Coordinates of C-alpha atoms and ligand atoms in Angstrom, one line a residue:
X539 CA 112.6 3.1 -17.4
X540 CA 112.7 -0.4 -17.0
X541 CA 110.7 -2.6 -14.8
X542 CA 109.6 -6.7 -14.4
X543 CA 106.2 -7.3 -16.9
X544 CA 103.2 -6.4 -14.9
X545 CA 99.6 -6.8 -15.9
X546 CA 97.8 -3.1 -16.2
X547 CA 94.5 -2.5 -16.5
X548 CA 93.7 0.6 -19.2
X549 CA 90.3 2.1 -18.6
X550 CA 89.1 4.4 -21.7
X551 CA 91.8 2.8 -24.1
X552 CA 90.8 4.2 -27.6
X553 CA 91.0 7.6 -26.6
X554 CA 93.6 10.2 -27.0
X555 CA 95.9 10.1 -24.1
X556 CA 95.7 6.6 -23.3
X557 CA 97.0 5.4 -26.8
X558 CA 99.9 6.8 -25.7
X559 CA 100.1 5.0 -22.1
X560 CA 99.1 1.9 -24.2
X561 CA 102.2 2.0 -26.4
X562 CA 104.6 2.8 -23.5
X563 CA 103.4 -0.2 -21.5
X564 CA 103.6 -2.5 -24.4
X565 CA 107.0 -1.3 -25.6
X566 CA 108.2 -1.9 -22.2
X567 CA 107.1 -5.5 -22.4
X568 CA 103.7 -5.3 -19.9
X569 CA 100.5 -7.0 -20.6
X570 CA 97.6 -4.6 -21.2
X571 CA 94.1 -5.0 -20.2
X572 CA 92.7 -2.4 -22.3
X573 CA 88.9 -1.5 -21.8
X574 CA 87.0 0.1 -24.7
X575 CA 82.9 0.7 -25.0
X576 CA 82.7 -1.0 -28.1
X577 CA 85.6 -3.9 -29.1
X578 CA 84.3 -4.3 -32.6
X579 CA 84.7 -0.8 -33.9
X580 CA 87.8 -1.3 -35.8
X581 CA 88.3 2.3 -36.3
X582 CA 88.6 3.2 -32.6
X583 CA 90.8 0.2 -32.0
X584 CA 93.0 -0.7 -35.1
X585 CA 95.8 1.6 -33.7
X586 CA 96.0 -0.5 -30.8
X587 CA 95.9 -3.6 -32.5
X588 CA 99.1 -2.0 -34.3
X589 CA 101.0 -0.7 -31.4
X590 CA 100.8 -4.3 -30.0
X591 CA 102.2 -6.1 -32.8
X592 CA 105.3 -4.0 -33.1
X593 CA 105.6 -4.2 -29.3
X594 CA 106.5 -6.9 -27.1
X595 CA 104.0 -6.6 -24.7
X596 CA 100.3 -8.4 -25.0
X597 CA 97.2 -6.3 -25.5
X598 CA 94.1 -7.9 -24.5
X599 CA 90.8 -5.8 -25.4
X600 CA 87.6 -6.0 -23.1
X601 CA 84.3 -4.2 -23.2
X602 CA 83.3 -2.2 -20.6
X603 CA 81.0 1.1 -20.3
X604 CA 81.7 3.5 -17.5
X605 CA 77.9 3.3 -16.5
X606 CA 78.0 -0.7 -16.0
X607 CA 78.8 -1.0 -12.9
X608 CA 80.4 -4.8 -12.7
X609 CA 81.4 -4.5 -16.3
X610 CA 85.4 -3.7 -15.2
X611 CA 85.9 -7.3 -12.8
X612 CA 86.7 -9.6 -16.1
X613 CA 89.2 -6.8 -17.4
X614 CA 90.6 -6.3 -14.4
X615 CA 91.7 -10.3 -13.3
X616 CA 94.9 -10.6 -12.5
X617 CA 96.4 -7.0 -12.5
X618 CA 98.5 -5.0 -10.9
X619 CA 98.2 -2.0 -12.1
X620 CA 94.5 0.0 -12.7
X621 CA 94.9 3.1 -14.9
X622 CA 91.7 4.8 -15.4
X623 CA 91.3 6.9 -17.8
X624 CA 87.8 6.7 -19.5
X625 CA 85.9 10.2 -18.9
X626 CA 83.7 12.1 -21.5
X627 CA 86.3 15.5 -22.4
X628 CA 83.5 17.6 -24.2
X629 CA 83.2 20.7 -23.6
X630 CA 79.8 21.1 -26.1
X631 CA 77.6 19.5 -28.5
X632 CA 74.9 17.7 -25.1
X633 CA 72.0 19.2 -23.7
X634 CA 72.3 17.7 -19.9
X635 CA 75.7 18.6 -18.4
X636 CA 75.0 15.6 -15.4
X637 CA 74.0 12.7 -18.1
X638 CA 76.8 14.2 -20.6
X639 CA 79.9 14.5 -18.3
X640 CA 78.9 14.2 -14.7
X641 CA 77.5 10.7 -14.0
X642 CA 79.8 8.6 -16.2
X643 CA 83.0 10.4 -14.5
X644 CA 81.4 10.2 -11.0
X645 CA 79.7 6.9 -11.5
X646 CA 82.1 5.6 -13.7
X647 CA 85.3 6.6 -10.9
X648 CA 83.1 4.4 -8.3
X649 CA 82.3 1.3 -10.4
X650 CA 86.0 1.0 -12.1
X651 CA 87.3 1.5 -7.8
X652 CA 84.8 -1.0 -6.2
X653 CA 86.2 -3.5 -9.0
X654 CA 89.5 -2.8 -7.6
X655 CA 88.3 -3.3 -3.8
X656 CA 87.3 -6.9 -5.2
X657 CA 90.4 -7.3 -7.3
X658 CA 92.8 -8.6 -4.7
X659 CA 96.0 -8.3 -7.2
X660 CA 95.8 -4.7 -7.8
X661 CA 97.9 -2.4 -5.6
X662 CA 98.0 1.0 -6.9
X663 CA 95.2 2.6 -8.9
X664 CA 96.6 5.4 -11.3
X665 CA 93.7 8.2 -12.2
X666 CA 94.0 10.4 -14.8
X667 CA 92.2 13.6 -13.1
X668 CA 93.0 16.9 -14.2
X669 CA 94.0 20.6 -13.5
X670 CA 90.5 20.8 -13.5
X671 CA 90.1 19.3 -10.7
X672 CA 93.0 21.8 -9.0
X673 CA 90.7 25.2 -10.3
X674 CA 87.7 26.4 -11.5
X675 CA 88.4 29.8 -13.4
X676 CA 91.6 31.9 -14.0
X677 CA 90.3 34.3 -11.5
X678 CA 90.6 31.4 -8.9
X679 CA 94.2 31.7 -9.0
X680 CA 94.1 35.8 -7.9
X681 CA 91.5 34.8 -5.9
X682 CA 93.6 33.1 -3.5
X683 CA 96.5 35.5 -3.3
X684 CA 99.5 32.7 -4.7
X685 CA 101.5 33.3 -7.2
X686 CA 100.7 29.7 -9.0
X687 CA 98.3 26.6 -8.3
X688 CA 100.2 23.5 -6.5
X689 CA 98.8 20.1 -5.5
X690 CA 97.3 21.4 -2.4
X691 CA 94.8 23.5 -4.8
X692 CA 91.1 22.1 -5.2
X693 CA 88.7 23.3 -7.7
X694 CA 85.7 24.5 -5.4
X695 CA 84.4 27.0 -8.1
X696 CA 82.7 24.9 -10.6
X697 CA 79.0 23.2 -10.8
X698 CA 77.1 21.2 -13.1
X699 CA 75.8 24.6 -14.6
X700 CA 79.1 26.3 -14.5
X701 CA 81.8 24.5 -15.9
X702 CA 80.3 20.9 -16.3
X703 CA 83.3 19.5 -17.9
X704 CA 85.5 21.2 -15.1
X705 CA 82.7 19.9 -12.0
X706 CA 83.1 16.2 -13.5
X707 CA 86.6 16.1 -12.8
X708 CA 86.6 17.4 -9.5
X709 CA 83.5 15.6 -8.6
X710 CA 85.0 12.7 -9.7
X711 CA 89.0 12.9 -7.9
X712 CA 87.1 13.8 -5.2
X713 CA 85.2 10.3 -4.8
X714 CA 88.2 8.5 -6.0
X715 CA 90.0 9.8 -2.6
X716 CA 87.0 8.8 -0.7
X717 CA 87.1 5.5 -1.7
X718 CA 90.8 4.9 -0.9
X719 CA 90.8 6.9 2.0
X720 CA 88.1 3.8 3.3
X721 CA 90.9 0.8 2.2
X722 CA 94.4 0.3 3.1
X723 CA 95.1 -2.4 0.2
X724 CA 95.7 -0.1 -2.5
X725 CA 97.4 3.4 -3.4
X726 CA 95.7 6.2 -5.3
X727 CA 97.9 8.7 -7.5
X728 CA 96.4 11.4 -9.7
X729 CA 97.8 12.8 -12.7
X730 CA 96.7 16.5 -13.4
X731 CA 97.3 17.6 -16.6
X732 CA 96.7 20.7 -18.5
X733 CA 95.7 21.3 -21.4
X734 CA 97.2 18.2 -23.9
X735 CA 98.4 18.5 -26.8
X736 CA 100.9 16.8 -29.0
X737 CA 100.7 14.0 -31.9
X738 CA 97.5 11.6 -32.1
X739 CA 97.7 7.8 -32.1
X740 CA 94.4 7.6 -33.5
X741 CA 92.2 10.0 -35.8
X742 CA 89.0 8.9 -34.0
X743 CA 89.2 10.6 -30.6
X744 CA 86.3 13.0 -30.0
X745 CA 88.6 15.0 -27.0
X746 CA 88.2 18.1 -27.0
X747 CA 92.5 18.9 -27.6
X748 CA 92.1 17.8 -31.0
X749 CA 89.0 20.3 -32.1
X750 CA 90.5 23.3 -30.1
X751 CA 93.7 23.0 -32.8
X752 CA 91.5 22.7 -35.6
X753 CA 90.0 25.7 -34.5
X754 CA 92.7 27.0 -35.2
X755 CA 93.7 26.4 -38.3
X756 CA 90.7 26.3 -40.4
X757 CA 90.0 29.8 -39.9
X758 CA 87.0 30.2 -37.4
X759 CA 89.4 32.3 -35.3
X760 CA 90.8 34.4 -37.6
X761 CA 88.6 37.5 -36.5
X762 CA 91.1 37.2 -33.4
X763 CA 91.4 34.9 -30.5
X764 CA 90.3 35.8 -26.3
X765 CA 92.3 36.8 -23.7
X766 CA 92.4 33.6 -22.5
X767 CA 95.7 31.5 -20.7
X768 CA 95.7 27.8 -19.6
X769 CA 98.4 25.1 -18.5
X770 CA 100.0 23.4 -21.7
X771 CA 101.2 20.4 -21.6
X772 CA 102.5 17.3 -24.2
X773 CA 100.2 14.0 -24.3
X774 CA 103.5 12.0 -24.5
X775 CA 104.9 13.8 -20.9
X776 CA 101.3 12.7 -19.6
X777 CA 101.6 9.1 -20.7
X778 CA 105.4 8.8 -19.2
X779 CA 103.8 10.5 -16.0
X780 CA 101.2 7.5 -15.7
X781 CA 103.8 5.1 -16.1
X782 CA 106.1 7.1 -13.7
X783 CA 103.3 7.2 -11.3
X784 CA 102.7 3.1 -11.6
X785 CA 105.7 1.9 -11.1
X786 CA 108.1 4.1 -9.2
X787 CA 106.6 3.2 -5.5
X788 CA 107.6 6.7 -4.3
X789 CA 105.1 8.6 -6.3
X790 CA 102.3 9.5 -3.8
X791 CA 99.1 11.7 -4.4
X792 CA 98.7 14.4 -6.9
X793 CA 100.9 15.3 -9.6
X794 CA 100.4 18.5 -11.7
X795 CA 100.9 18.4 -15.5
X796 CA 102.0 21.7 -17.0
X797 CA 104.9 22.2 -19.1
X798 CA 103.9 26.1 -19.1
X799 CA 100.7 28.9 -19.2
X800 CA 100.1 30.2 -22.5
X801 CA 97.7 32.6 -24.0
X802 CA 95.7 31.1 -27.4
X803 CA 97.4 34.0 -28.8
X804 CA 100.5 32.5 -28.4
X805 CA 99.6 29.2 -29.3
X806 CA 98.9 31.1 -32.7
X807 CA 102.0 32.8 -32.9
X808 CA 104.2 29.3 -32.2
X809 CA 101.9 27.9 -35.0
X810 CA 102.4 30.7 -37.4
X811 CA 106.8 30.7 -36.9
X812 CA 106.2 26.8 -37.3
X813 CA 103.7 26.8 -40.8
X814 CA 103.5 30.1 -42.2
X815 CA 101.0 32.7 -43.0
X816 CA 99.3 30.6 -45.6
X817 CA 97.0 29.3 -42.9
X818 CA 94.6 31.8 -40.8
X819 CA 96.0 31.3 -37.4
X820 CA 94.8 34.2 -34.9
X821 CA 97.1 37.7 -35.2
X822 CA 95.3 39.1 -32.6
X823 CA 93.3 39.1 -29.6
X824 CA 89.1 40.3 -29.2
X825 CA 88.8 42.8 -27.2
X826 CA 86.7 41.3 -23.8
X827 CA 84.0 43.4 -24.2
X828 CA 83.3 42.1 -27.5
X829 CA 83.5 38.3 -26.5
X830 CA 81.5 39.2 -23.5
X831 CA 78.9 40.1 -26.5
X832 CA 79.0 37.6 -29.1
X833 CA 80.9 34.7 -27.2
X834 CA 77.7 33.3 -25.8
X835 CA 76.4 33.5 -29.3
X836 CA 79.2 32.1 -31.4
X837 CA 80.3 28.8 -28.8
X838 CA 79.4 27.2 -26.0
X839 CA 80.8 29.9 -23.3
X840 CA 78.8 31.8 -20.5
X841 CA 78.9 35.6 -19.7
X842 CA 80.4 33.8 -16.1
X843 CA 83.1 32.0 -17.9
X844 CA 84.1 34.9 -20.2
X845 CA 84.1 37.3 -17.0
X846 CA 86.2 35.0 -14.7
X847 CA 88.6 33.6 -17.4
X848 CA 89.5 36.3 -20.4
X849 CA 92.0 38.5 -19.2
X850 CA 93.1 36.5 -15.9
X851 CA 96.8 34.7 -16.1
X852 CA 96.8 31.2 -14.7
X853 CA 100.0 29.6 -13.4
X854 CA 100.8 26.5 -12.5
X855 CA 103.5 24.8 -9.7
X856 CA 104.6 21.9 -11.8
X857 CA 107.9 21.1 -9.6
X858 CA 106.3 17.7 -8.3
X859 CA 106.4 15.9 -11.8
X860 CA 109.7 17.4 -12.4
X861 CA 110.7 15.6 -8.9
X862 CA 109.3 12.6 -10.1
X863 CA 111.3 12.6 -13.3
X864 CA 109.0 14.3 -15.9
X865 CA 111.3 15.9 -18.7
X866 CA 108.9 18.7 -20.5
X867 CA 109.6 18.6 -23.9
X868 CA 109.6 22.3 -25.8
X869 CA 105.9 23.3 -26.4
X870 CA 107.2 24.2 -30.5
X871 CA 107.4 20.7 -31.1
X872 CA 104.4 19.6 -29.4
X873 CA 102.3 22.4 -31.6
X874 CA 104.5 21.8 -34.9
X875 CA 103.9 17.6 -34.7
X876 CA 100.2 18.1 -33.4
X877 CA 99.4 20.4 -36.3
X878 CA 101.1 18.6 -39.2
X879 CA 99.5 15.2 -38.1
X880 CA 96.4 17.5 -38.1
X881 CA 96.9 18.2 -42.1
X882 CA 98.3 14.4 -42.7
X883 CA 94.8 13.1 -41.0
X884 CA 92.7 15.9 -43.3
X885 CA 91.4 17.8 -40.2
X886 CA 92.5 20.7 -40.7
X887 CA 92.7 22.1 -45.0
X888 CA 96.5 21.8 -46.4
X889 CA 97.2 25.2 -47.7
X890 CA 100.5 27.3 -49.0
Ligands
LIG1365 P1 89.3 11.0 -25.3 O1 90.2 10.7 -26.5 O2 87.9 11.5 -25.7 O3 89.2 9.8 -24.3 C1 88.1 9.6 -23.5 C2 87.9 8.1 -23.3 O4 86.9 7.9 -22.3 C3 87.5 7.4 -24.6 O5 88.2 6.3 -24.7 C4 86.0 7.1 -24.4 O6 85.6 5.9 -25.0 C5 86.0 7.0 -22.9 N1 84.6 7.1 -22.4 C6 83.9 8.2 -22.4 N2 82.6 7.9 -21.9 C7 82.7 6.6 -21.6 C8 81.7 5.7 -21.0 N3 80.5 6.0 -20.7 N4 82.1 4.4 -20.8 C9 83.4 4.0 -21.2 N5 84.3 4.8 -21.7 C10 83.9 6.1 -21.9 O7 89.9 12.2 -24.4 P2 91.3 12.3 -23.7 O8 91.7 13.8 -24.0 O9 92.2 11.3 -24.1 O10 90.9 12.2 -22.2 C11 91.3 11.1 -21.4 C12 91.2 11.5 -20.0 O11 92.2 12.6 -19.7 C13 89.9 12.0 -19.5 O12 89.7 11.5 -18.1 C14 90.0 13.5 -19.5 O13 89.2 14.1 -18.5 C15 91.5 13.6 -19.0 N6 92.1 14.9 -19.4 C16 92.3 15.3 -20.7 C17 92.9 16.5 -21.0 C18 93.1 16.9 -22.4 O14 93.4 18.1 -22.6 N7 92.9 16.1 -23.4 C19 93.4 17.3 -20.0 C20 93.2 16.8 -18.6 C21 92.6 15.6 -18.4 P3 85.0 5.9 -26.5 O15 86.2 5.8 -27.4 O16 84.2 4.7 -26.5 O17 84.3 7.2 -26.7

């Protein structure tokens, strides 16, 4: 891909998936306006910092919290291009689910988009949204007789008490459409991943891809691992996607990002062919009747979640990215480089 320098705002740049956007915009010679919470902590940023000088792009770093609503016009000056990707991804650890997840992706989605409706130089806002934001629970998808989600699917299932992290996203696509549905100026494209995982850019990210590998390996599943499927999909195929969905002026509306639905027990089993026994990956699954008893003991799950979710397939459409030119890499080596950059950081315990 190859297109004339443009000026892109990054919303939400320390985080997980948009180091990844980051270094594909600067490799291919754009100038990035990259929004972070805090400029000055050097461990959240000094990746960046790197990316940009082996790249021959320009990064330029600006503050800006979700929450503040004018905080995004300075960054934004002079772009093109809006990619906004800053949204809490935890799925535990808070006490109020609207404070925690809701507001800053709700609020956050309308202050970054009335920046752009007073930013006359942008012209296409890319969101990263999520399959989250196309269902609610695995059951959904039985629920409404189809043999896989598509683009046309909305998540009408979750709340702020059931599936918070799930409600933000939905909540928050939701007002992103409103708010181009009332302009003309601009166009809105959402990306809709899965699950993401793959290789990390940086070792601070709090998403919650990086803890559920962990998980993983360090043995707190080792007991055996929930009947539980969900859309997989590579954080480098969701970078490439944003960039596809910038700058080829064909891509409209929603894109799905799935490579494939797998079960965690799967996930183990790719893991184990890849590293060996040595580490305690999952062998087997719980029976549901035993994670309907100590799931809402042992994590941050609901009776609800674990009755519409363990034991219900999930499937996933994802022939719109392909159209658009997404190549889905093989889900061994997004596991095997994920894992092993898990041991080089010291998440996870080397062991064997
Ligand atoms: P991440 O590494 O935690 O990135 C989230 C980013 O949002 C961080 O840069 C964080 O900034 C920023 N952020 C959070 N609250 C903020 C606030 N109040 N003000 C400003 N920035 C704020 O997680 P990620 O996995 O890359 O997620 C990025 C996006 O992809 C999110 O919209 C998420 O919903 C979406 N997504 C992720 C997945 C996945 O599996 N990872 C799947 C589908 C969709 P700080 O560095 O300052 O905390």
């Amino acid at each position: 891909m190859s297109q004339p320098p443009s000026t892109v705002l990054v919303t939400g740049a320390s985080g997980y998936i948009a180091g990844w956007i980051v270094k594909y915009l600067l490799e291919e010679g754009h100038t990035v306006h990259a929004t972070v919470r805090d400029p000055n902590n050097k461990k959240s940023i000094a990746h960046l910092e790197t990316l940009a000088a082996a790249a021959s792009g320009t990064l330029k770093l600006f503050k800006a919290d979700l929450l503040d609503a004018n905080a995004f016009d300075a960054a934004m000056t002079g772009c093109d291009i809006v990619m906004h990707t800053a949204s809490p991804f935890i799925i535990d650890g808070f006490t109020d689910a609207n404070e925690a997840l809701v507001r800053p992706a709700v609020e956050g989605t309308r202050n970054v988009l009335e920046a752009v409706n007073r930013c006359p130089t942008v012209t296409r806002v890319v969101l990263t949204s999520s399959v989250a934001s196309i269902f609610g629970d695995n059951i959904d998808l039985a629920r409404s007789g189809k043999s896989a989600l598509t683009e046309a699917d909305w998540n009408t299932t979750s709340t702020v008490d059931h599936n918070p992290y799930q409600f933000s996203k939905v909540a928050a696509e939701r007002e992103a459409w409103k708010i181009h549905d009332q302009q003309s100026r601009w166009e809105l494209v959402t990306i809709n991943p899965g699950m993401v995982y793959g290789p990390s850019l940086t070792s601070a990210s709090k998403s919650a891809s990086i803890d559920t590998l962990r998980q993983m390996g360090d043995g707190r599943l080792r007991t055996g691992v929930p009947d539980l499927s969900y859309g997989v999909v590579d954080v480098r195929e969701v970078a490439q996607a944003h960039l596809l969905a910038a700058f080829n002026p064909d891509a409209t509306h929603r894109y799905i990002l799935v490579n494939q639905a797998l079960s965690m027990l799967a996930i183990a089993k790719i893991l184990r062919n890849e590293f060996g026994s040595a580490y305690p990956f999952p062998k087997m699954r719980a029976p549901k009747i035993v994670v309907w008893a100590l799931g809402p003991i042992l994590g941050p799950v609901t009776r609800k979640f674990i009755s519409r979710n363990v034991g219900h397939k999930v499937n996933f459409d994802n022939s719109r990215s392909r159209a658009l030119g997404v190549q889905y890499r093989p889900l061994e080596e997004t596991f095997r480089e994920h894992f092993q950059q898990a041991l080089d950081d010291g998440l996870v315990r080397r062991r064997g």
